[in-house]
Coordinates of C-alpha atoms and ligand atoms in Angstrom, one line a residue:
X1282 CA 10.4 -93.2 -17.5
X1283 CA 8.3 -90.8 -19.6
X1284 CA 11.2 -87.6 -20.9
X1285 CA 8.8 -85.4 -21.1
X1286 CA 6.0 -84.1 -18.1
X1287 CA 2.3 -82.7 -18.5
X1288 CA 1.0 -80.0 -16.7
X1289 CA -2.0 -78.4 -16.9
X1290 CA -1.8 -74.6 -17.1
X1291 CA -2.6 -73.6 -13.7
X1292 CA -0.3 -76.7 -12.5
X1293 CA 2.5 -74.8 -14.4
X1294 CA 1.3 -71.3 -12.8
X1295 CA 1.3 -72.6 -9.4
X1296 CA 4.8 -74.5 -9.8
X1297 CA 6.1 -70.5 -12.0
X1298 CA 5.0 -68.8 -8.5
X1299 CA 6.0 -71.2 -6.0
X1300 CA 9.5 -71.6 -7.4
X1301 CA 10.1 -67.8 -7.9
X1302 CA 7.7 -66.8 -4.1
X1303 CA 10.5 -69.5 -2.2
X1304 CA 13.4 -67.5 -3.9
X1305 CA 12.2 -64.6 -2.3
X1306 CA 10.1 -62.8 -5.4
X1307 CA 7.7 -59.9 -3.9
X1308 CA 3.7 -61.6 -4.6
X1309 CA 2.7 -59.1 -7.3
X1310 CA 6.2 -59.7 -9.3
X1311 CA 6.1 -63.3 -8.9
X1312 CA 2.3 -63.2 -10.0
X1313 CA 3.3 -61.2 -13.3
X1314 CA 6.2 -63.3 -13.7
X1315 CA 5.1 -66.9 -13.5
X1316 CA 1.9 -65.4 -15.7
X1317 CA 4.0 -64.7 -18.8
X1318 CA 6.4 -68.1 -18.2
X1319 CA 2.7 -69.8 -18.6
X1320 CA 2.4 -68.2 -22.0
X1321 CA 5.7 -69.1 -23.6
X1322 CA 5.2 -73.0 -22.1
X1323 CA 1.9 -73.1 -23.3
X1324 CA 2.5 -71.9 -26.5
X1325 CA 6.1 -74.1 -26.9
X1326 CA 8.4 -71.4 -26.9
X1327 CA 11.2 -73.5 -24.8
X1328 CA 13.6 -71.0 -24.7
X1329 CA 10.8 -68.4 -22.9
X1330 CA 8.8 -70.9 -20.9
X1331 CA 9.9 -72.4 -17.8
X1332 CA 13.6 -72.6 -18.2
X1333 CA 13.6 -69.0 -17.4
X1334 CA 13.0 -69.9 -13.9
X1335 CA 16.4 -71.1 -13.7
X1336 CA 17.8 -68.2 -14.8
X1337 CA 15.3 -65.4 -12.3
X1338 CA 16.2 -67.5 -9.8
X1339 CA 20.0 -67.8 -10.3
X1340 CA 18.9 -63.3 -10.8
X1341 CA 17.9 -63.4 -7.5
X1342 CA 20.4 -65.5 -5.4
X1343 CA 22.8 -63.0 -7.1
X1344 CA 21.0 -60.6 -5.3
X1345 CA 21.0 -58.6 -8.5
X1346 CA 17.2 -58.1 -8.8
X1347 CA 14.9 -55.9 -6.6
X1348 CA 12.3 -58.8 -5.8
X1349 CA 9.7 -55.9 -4.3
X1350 CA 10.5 -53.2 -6.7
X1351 CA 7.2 -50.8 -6.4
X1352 CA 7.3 -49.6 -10.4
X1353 CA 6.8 -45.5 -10.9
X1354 CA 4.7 -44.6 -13.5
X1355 CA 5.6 -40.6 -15.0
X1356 CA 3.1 -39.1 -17.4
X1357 CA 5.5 -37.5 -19.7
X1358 CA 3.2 -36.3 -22.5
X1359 CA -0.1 -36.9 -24.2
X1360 CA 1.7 -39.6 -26.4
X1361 CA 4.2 -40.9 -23.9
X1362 CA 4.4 -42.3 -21.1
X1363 CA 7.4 -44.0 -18.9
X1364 CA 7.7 -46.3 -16.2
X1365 CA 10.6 -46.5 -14.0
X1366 CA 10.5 -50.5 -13.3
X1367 CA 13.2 -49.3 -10.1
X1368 CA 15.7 -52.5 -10.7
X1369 CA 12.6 -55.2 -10.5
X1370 CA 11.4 -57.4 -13.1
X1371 CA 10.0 -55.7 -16.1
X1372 CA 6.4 -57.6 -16.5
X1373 CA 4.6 -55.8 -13.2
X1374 CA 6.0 -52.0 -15.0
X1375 CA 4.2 -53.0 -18.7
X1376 CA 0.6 -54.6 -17.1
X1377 CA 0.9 -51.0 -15.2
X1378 CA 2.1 -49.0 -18.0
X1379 CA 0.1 -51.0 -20.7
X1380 CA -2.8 -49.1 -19.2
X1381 CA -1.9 -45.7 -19.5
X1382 CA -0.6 -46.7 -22.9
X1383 CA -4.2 -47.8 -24.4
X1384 CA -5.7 -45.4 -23.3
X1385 CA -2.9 -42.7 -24.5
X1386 CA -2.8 -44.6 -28.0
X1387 CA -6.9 -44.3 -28.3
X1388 CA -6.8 -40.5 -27.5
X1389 CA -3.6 -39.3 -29.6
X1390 CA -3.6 -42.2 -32.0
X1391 CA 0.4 -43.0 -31.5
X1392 CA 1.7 -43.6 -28.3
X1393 CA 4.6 -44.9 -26.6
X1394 CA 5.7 -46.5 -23.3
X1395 CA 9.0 -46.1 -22.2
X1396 CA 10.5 -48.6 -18.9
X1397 CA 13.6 -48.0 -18.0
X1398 CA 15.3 -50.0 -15.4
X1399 CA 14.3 -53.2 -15.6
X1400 CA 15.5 -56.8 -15.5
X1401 CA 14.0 -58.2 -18.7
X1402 CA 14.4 -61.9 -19.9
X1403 CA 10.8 -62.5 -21.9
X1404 CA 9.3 -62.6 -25.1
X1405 CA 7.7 -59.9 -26.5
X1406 CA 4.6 -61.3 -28.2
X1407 CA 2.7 -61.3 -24.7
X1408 CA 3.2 -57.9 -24.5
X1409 CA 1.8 -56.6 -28.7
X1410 CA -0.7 -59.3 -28.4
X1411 CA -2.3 -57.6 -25.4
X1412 CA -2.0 -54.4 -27.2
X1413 CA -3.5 -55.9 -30.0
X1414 CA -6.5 -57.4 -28.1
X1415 CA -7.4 -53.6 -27.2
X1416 CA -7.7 -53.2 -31.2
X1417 CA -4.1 -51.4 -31.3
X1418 CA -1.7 -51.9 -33.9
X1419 CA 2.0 -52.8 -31.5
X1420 CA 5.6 -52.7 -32.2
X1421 CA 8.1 -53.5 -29.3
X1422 CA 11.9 -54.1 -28.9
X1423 CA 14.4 -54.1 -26.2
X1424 CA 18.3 -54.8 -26.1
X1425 CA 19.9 -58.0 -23.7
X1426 CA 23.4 -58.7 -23.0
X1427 CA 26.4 -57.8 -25.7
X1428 CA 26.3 -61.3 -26.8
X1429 CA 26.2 -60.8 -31.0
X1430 CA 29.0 -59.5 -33.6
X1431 CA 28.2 -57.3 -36.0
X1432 CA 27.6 -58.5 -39.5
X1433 CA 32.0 -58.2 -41.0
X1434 CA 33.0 -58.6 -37.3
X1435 CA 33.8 -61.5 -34.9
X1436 CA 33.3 -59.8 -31.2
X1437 CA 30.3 -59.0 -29.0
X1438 CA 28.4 -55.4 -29.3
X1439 CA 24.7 -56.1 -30.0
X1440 CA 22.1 -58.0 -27.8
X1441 CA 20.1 -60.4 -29.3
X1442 CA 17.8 -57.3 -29.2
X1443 CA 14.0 -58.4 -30.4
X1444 CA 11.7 -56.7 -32.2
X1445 CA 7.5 -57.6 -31.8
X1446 CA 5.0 -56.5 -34.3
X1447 CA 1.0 -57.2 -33.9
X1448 CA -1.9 -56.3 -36.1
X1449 CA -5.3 -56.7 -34.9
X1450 CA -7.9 -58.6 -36.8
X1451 CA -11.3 -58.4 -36.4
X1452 CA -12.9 -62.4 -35.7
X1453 CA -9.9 -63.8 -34.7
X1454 CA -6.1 -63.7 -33.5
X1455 CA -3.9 -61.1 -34.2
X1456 CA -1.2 -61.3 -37.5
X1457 CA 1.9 -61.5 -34.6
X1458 CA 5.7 -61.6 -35.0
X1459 CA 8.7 -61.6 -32.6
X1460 CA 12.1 -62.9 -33.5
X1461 CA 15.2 -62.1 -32.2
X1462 CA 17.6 -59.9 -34.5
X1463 CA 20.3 -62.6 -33.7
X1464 CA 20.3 -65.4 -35.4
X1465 CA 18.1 -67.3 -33.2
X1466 CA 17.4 -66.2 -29.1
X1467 CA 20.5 -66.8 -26.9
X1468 CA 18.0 -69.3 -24.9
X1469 CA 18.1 -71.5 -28.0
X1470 CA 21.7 -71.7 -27.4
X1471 CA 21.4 -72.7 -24.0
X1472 CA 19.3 -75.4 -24.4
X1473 CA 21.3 -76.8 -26.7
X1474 CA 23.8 -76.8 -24.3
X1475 CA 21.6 -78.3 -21.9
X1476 CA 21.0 -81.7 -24.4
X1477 CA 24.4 -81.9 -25.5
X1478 CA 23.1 -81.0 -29.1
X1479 CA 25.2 -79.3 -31.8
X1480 CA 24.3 -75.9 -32.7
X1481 CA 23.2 -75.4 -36.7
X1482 CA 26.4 -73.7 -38.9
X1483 CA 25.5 -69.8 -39.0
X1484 CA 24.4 -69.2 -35.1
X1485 CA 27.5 -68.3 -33.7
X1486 CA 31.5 -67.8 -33.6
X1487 CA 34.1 -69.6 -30.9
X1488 CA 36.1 -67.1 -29.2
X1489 CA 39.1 -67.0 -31.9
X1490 CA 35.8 -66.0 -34.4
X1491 CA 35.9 -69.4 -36.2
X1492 CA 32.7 -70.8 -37.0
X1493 CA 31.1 -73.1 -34.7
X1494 CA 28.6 -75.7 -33.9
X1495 CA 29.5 -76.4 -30.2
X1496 CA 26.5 -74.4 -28.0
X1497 CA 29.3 -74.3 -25.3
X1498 CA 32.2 -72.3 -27.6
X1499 CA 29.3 -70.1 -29.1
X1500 CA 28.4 -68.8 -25.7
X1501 CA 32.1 -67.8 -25.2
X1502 CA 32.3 -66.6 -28.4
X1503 CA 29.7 -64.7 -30.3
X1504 CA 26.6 -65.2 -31.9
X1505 CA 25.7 -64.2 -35.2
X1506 CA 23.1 -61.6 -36.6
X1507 CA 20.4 -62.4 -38.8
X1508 CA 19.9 -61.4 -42.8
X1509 CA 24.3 -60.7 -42.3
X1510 CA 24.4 -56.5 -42.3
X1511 CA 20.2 -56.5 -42.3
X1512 CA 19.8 -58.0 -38.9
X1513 CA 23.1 -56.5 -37.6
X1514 CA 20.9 -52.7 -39.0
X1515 CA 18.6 -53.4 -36.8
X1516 CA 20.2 -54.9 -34.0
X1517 CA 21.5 -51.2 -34.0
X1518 CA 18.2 -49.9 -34.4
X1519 CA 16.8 -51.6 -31.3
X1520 CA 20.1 -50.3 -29.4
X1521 CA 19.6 -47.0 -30.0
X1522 CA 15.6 -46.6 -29.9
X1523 CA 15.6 -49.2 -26.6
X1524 CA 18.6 -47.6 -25.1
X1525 CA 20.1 -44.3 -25.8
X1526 CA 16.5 -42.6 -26.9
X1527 CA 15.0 -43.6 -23.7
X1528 CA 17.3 -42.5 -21.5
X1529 CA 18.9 -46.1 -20.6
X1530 CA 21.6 -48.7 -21.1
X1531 CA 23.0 -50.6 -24.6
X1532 CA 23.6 -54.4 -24.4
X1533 CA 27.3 -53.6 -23.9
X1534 CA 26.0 -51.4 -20.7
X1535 CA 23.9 -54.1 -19.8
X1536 CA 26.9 -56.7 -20.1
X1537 CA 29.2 -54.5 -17.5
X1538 CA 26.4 -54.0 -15.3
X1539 CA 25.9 -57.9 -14.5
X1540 CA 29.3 -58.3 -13.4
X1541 CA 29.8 -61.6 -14.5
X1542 CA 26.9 -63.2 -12.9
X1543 CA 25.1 -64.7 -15.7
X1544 CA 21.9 -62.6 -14.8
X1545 CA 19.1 -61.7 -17.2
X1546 CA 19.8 -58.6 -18.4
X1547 CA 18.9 -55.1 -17.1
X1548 CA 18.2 -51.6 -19.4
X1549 CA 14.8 -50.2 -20.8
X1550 CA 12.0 -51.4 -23.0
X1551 CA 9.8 -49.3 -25.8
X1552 CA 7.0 -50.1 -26.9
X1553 CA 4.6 -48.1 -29.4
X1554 CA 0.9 -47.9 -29.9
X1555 CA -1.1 -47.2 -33.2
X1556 CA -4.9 -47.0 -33.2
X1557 CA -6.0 -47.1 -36.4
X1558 CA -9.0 -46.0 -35.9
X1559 CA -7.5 -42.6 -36.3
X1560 CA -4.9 -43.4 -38.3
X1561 CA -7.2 -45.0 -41.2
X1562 CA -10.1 -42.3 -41.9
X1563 CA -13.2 -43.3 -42.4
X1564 CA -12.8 -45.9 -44.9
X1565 CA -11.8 -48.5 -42.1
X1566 CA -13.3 -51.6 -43.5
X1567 CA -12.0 -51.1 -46.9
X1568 CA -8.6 -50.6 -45.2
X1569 CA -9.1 -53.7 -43.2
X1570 CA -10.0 -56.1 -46.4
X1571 CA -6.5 -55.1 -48.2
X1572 CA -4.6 -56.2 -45.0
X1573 CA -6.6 -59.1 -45.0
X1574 CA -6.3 -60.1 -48.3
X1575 CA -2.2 -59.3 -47.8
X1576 CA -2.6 -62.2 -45.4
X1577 CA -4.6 -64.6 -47.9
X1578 CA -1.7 -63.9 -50.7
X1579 CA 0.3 -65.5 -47.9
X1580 CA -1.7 -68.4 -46.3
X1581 CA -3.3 -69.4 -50.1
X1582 CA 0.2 -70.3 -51.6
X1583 CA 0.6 -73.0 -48.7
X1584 CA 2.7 -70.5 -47.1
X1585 CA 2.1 -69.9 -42.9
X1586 CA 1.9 -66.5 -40.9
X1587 CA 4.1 -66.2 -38.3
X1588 CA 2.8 -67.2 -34.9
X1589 CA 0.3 -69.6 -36.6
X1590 CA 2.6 -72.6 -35.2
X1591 CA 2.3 -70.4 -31.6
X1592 CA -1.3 -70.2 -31.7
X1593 CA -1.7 -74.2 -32.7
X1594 CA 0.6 -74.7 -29.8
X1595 CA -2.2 -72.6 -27.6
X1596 CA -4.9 -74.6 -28.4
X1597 CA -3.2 -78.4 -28.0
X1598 CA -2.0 -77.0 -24.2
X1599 CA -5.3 -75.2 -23.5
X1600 CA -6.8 -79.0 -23.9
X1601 CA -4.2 -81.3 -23.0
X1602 CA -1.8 -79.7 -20.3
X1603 CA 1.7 -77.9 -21.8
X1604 CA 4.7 -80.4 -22.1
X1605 CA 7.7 -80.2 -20.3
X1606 CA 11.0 -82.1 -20.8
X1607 CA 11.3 -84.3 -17.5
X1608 CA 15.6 -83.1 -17.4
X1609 CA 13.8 -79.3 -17.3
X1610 CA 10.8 -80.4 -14.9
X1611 CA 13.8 -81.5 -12.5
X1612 CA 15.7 -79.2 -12.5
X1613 CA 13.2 -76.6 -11.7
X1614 CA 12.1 -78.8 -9.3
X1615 CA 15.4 -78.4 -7.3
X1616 CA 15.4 -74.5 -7.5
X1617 CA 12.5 -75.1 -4.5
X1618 CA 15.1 -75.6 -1.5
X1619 CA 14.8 -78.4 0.7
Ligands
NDP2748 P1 12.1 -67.8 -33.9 O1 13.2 -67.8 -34.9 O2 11.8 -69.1 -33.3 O3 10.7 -67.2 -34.5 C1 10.6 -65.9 -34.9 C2 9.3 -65.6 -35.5 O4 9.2 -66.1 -36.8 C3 8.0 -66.1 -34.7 O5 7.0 -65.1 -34.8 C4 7.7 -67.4 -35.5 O6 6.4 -67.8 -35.4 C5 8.0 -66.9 -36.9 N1 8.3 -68.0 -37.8 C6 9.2 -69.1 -37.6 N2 9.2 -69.9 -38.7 C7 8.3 -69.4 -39.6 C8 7.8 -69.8 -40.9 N3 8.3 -70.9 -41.4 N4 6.9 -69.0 -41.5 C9 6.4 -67.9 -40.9 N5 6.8 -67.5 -39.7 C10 7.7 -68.2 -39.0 O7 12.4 -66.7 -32.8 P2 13.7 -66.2 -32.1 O8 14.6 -67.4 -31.7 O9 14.4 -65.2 -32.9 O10 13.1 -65.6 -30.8 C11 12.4 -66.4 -29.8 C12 11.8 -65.5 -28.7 O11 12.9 -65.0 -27.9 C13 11.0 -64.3 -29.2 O12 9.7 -64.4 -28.6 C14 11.8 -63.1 -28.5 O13 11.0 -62.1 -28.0 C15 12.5 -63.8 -27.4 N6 13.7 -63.0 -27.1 C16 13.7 -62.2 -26.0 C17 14.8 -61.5 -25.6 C18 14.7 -60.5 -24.5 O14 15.7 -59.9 -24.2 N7 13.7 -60.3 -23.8 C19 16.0 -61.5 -26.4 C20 15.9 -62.4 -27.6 C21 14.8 -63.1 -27.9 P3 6.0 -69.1 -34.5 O15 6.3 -68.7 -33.1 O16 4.6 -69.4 -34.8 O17 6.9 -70.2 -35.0
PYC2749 O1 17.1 -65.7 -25.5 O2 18.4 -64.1 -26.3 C1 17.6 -64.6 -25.4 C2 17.3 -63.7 -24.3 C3 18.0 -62.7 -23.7 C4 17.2 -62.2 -22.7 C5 16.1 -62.9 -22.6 N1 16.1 -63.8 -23.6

């Protein structure tokens, strides 16, 4: 038998909604959910496609999640605006902030959307491409669970805390990045786990802070930052401006909250807009020719842009159907009862 299953991508939207709509998730949640698991499939980010659907649903059979939360949106001030995501998933509180954010960003030229409150387990290129594709310059982070040691130390503090940049490009798709400030996404791990593979030296610690390569020690233990003290800066960074600033929890907060129940995390979000039409002056398409020629030092030297393997990915699912490995497809498969 074949190990690996094609689906088109409205196969994999209806199978992303069924699965989470049979758990119990409210329409408009599950809709905004299964829409964003679509993206990370199609574009062959395993650890943010369809396996999160085993962890939402384990999120809602824990009865941690609000699965009809109704998101309040609070206009706090010409630049910022917050959305109070009320314990539900956090994509339904950014396609309604995101709005009010654009629109903020055009007027002011820097703006900022603040959810608190929410259970967040995606990627955060979805989120700065979209701004991007409004012709907004994007930066977004958010903590997780206290899963990472500071660079010098050997116990949990940080989350594996992401950070998402996108610049828009005129003609065609946006200079992107989004990496974790971990050594690699926690969901990596996982599916490692999952195909009894080895983790690479320099991901994580066992729980007496040796080194490891064993997935199943490393989630006991602690996972490493990366860059050493860079990443484990910014890790900080993301704590404080994703947490604290915005009125919400740390990783470490987010840690205590789940109880032990192995549930995607819950705190806040920020994300910030830039239009540069303000920002630049009048002199735009100069402005716009050194960034692009910034990119061309990059691409002419054999070198790749980040998301360039992401966008390839796009295209080859957009034709063919996204791939799925068959152990992945069954098991999701189960998570519809009977
Ligand atoms: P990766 O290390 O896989 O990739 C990070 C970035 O680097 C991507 O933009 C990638 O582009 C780019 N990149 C990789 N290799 C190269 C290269 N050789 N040259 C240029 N660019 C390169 O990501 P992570 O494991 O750190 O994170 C994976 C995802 O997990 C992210 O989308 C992140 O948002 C998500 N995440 C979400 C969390 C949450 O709490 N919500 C927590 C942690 C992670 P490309 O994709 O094209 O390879
Ligand atoms: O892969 O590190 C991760 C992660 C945490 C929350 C969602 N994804």
């Amino acid at each position: 038998m074949d190990d690996v299953v094609r689906l088109t991508l409205s196969e994999l939207f209806d199978l992303s909604f069924r699965v989470l709509t049979v758990n119990g998730m409210a329409h408009d949640h599950a809709r905004a959910i299964a829409k964003v698991i679509v993206a990370g499939q199609r574009d062959e980010c395993q650890s943010h496609g369809i396996y999160r659907l085993i962890v939402c649903v384990n999120t809602l059979r824990k009865g941690k999640v609000v699965r009809d939360a109704k998101p309040v949106i609070t206009d706090v001030s010409p630049a910022l605006v917050r959305v109070d995501a009320r314990f539900g998933y956090s994509q339904l509180a950014f396609e309604m902030g995101s709005k009010v954010l654009v629109e903020k960003a055009r007027t002011v030229g820097i703006a900022a959307l603040v959810i608190n409150n929410c259970f967040h387990f995606s990627a955060l290129w979805p989120e700065v491409e979209r701004l991007a594709s409004e012709g907004l310059a994007a930066l977004a982070m958010t903590p997780s669970h206290s899963w990472v040691a500071p660079a010098g130390g050997t116990k949990p503090v940080f989350g594996t805390n992401p950070i998402a940049f996108a610049w828009p490009r005129s003609g065609g798709v946006p200079f992107v990045f989004d990496f974790a400030t971990s050594a690699i996404a926690r969901g990596d791990i996982e599916l490692h786990r999952r195909s009894d593979k080895k983790i690479p030296p320099g991901w994580a610690l066992d729980a007496e802070g040796q080194p490891t390569e064993d997935p199943a020690a490393a989630m006991k233990g602690a996972m490493l930052t990366f860059g050493g003290h860079k990443g484990s800066a910014l890790a900080a960074m993301v704590e404080l401006l994703a947490g604290p600033l915005i009125g919400d929890l740390t990783s470490a907060d987010s840690k205590a909250f789940d109880e032990g129940a192995n549930a995607t995390p819950c705190h806040g979000e920020l994300i910030l807009a830039f239009n540069p039409a303000l920002f630049t002056g009048p002199d735009r398409a100069e402005h716009d020719q050194r960034a692009e020629a910034l990119f061309d030092g990059i691409v002419s030297q054999g070198a790749r842009l980040p998301s360039q393997r992401r966008f390839d990915a796009r295209l080859r699912s957009e034709a063919n159907g996204a791939h799925v490995p068959r152990k992945l497809y069954d098991d999701v498969l189960a998570l519809i009862p009977g």
